Amino acid sequence: MRPRSVGILFNDQNQVLLMLRRKAGRAYATLPGGGIEGEETPAEACAREMLEEVNLTVGVQREVLVLDNLGNREHYFLVTWQGGEMRLGDGPEGVRHSEENSYEPAWVGVQDLDAVNLMPEQARKLVRGLAFQEISEAHSQR
């Protein structure tokens, strides 16, 4: 299995950051993330991948799911924005970006997740559950 690490980032408008993809004629979306390198921990890889893919520095809060998916062990982390301006980062995605293989980071409303082909399917339920938790925690802190 190839280990991967994934970040889940929400903004104040109840939107989640997704990577909109077009590859081999297919349109789909993923949460930002990628392979764990060398001696990195999954949390370290998550922070690095967020910077490489979407140009954001994030704080890794907690692991919320470990999923075996298509031969990959995927670690999903809830993250918070610390700095940077959201755009396609300078990592491998920026280098490989083309008309046939495109990467576009975008904020998508949690209520609009059914309008995107979010992969893997388990991510949709996870994001919705976390968004509900975040809203509930925000209201309880007021």
Short mmCIF file of C-alpha atoms in Angstrom, two decimals:
data_model
loop_
_atom_site.label_atom_id
_atom_site.label_comp_id
_atom_site.label_asym_id
_atom_site.label_seq_id
_atom_site.Cartn_x
_atom_site.Cartn_y
_atom_site.Cartn_z
CA MET A 1 0.00 0.00 0.00
CA ARG A 2 1.11 3.52 -0.77
CA PRO A 3 0.45 5.75 2.25
CA ARG A 4 -1.21 9.11 1.59
CA SER A 5 -2.15 12.06 3.74
CA VAL A 6 -5.13 14.35 3.15
CA GLY A 7 -6.18 17.70 4.63
CA ILE A 8 -9.75 18.85 5.29
CA LEU A 9 -10.01 22.63 5.55
CA PHE A 10 -13.19 24.63 6.13
CA ASN A 11 -13.66 28.39 5.84
CA ASP A 12 -16.09 30.65 7.70
CA GLN A 13 -18.75 30.26 4.98
CA ASN A 14 -19.18 26.51 5.64
CA GLN A 15 -17.18 25.65 2.53
CA VAL A 16 -14.53 22.96 2.19
CA LEU A 17 -11.40 23.25 0.09
CA LEU A 18 -11.37 20.77 -2.80
CA MET A 19 -9.10 20.11 -5.73
CA LEU A 20 -11.25 20.05 -8.88
CA ARG A 21 -9.66 17.64 -11.35
CA ARG A 22 -9.99 16.89 -15.01
CA LYS A 23 -7.99 13.87 -16.16
CA ALA A 24 -8.43 11.49 -19.11
CA GLY A 25 -11.81 13.08 -19.89
CA ARG A 26 -13.12 12.57 -16.33
CA ALA A 27 -14.17 15.40 -14.02
CA TYR A 28 -13.99 14.80 -10.30
CA ALA A 29 -12.89 16.41 -7.04
CA THR A 30 -10.58 15.32 -4.23
CA LEU A 31 -9.49 16.70 -0.92
CA PRO A 32 -5.94 18.11 -1.15
CA GLY A 33 -3.28 15.55 -0.29
CA GLY A 34 -0.69 13.15 -1.55
CA GLY A 35 1.97 10.59 -0.79
CA ILE A 36 3.85 10.37 2.47
CA GLU A 37 7.58 10.70 1.78
CA GLY A 38 10.51 9.01 3.53
CA GLU A 39 10.37 9.31 7.30
CA GLU A 40 7.51 11.84 7.35
CA THR A 41 4.66 11.28 9.74
CA PRO A 42 1.19 11.40 8.17
CA ALA A 43 0.60 14.77 9.89
CA GLU A 44 3.85 16.23 8.50
CA ALA A 45 2.93 14.98 5.02
CA CYS A 46 -0.50 16.59 5.33
CA ALA A 47 1.00 20.01 6.09
CA ARG A 48 3.55 19.68 3.25
CA GLU A 49 0.92 18.54 0.74
CA MET A 50 -1.40 21.44 1.59
CA LEU A 51 1.45 23.88 0.90
CA GLU A 52 2.48 22.11 -2.33
CA GLU A 53 -1.04 21.70 -3.71
CA VAL A 54 -2.93 24.81 -2.61
CA ASN A 55 -0.22 27.21 -1.35
CA LEU A 56 -1.54 27.25 2.23
CA THR A 57 0.25 26.82 5.52
CA VAL A 58 -2.01 24.84 7.83
CA GLY A 59 -2.10 23.63 11.40
CA VAL A 60 -2.84 19.92 11.58
CA GLN A 61 -5.49 19.49 14.28
CA ARG A 62 -6.41 15.82 14.46
CA GLU A 63 -6.66 12.66 12.42
CA VAL A 64 -10.32 11.95 11.64
CA LEU A 65 -10.14 8.85 9.42
CA VAL A 66 -7.77 6.17 8.19
CA LEU A 67 -9.10 4.59 5.00
CA ASP A 68 -7.80 1.81 2.75
CA ASN A 69 -8.76 2.98 -0.73
CA LEU A 70 -7.67 1.56 -4.10
CA GLY A 71 -4.44 0.14 -2.71
CA ASN A 72 -3.61 3.24 -0.67
CA ARG A 73 -3.76 3.75 3.09
CA GLU A 74 -5.11 7.28 3.42
CA HIS A 75 -4.83 9.43 6.57
CA TYR A 76 -7.41 12.24 6.76
CA PHE A 77 -6.72 15.24 9.00
CA LEU A 78 -8.80 18.22 10.04
CA VAL A 79 -6.61 21.28 9.46
CA THR A 80 -6.85 25.03 10.12
CA TRP A 81 -5.60 27.83 7.89
CA GLN A 82 -2.50 29.63 9.20
CA GLY A 83 -1.25 31.56 6.18
CA GLY A 84 -0.90 31.85 2.44
CA GLU A 85 -3.19 32.75 -0.42
CA MET A 86 -5.20 29.85 -1.84
CA ARG A 87 -4.11 29.03 -5.39
CA LEU A 88 -2.60 26.10 -7.24
CA GLY A 89 0.68 25.52 -5.44
CA ASP A 90 4.18 25.12 -6.79
CA GLY A 91 4.37 21.36 -6.19
CA PRO A 92 4.01 18.55 -8.74
CA GLU A 93 0.39 19.49 -9.50
CA GLY A 94 1.46 22.93 -10.71
CA VAL A 95 4.12 21.36 -12.93
CA ARG A 96 1.78 18.70 -14.39
CA HIS A 97 -1.17 21.09 -14.83
CA SER A 98 -2.38 21.14 -18.45
CA GLU A 99 -5.64 21.31 -20.38
CA GLU A 100 -5.89 17.49 -20.38
CA ASN A 101 -4.76 17.06 -16.75
CA SER A 102 -6.01 20.04 -14.78
CA TYR A 103 -5.94 20.93 -11.10
CA GLU A 104 -8.08 23.75 -9.71
CA PRO A 105 -8.36 24.42 -5.98
CA ALA A 106 -11.82 25.73 -5.09
CA TRP A 107 -14.04 26.37 -2.10
CA VAL A 108 -17.23 24.30 -2.34
CA GLY A 109 -20.18 24.74 -0.01
CA VAL A 110 -20.87 21.70 2.15
CA GLN A 111 -24.49 21.93 1.00
CA ASP A 112 -23.24 21.70 -2.63
CA LEU A 113 -21.16 18.52 -2.29
CA ASP A 114 -23.67 16.49 -4.31
CA ALA A 115 -22.89 18.71 -7.32
CA VAL A 116 -19.26 17.52 -7.46
CA ASN A 117 -17.97 14.01 -8.04
CA LEU A 118 -16.01 13.87 -4.77
CA MET A 119 -13.63 10.92 -4.62
CA PRO A 120 -13.52 8.67 -2.72
CA GLU A 121 -17.22 8.45 -1.95
CA GLN A 122 -16.52 8.12 1.81
CA ALA A 123 -15.10 11.66 1.78
CA ARG A 124 -18.55 13.22 1.23
CA LYS A 125 -19.98 11.73 4.44
CA LEU A 126 -16.81 12.57 6.37
CA VAL A 127 -16.82 16.21 5.26
CA ARG A 128 -20.50 16.65 6.08
CA GLY A 129 -20.05 15.14 9.53
CA LEU A 130 -17.03 17.33 10.29
CA ALA A 131 -18.80 20.46 9.03
CA PHE A 132 -21.72 19.73 11.36
CA GLN A 133 -19.27 19.25 14.27
CA GLU A 134 -17.48 22.51 13.46
CA ILE A 135 -20.77 24.45 13.38
CA SER A 136 -21.94 22.86 16.63
CA GLU A 137 -18.64 23.67 18.38
CA ALA A 138 -18.70 27.26 17.12
CA HIS A 139 -22.23 27.78 18.48
CA SER A 140 -21.40 26.20 21.85
CA GLN A 141 -18.40 28.56 22.28
CA ARG A 142 -20.57 31.68 21.89
#
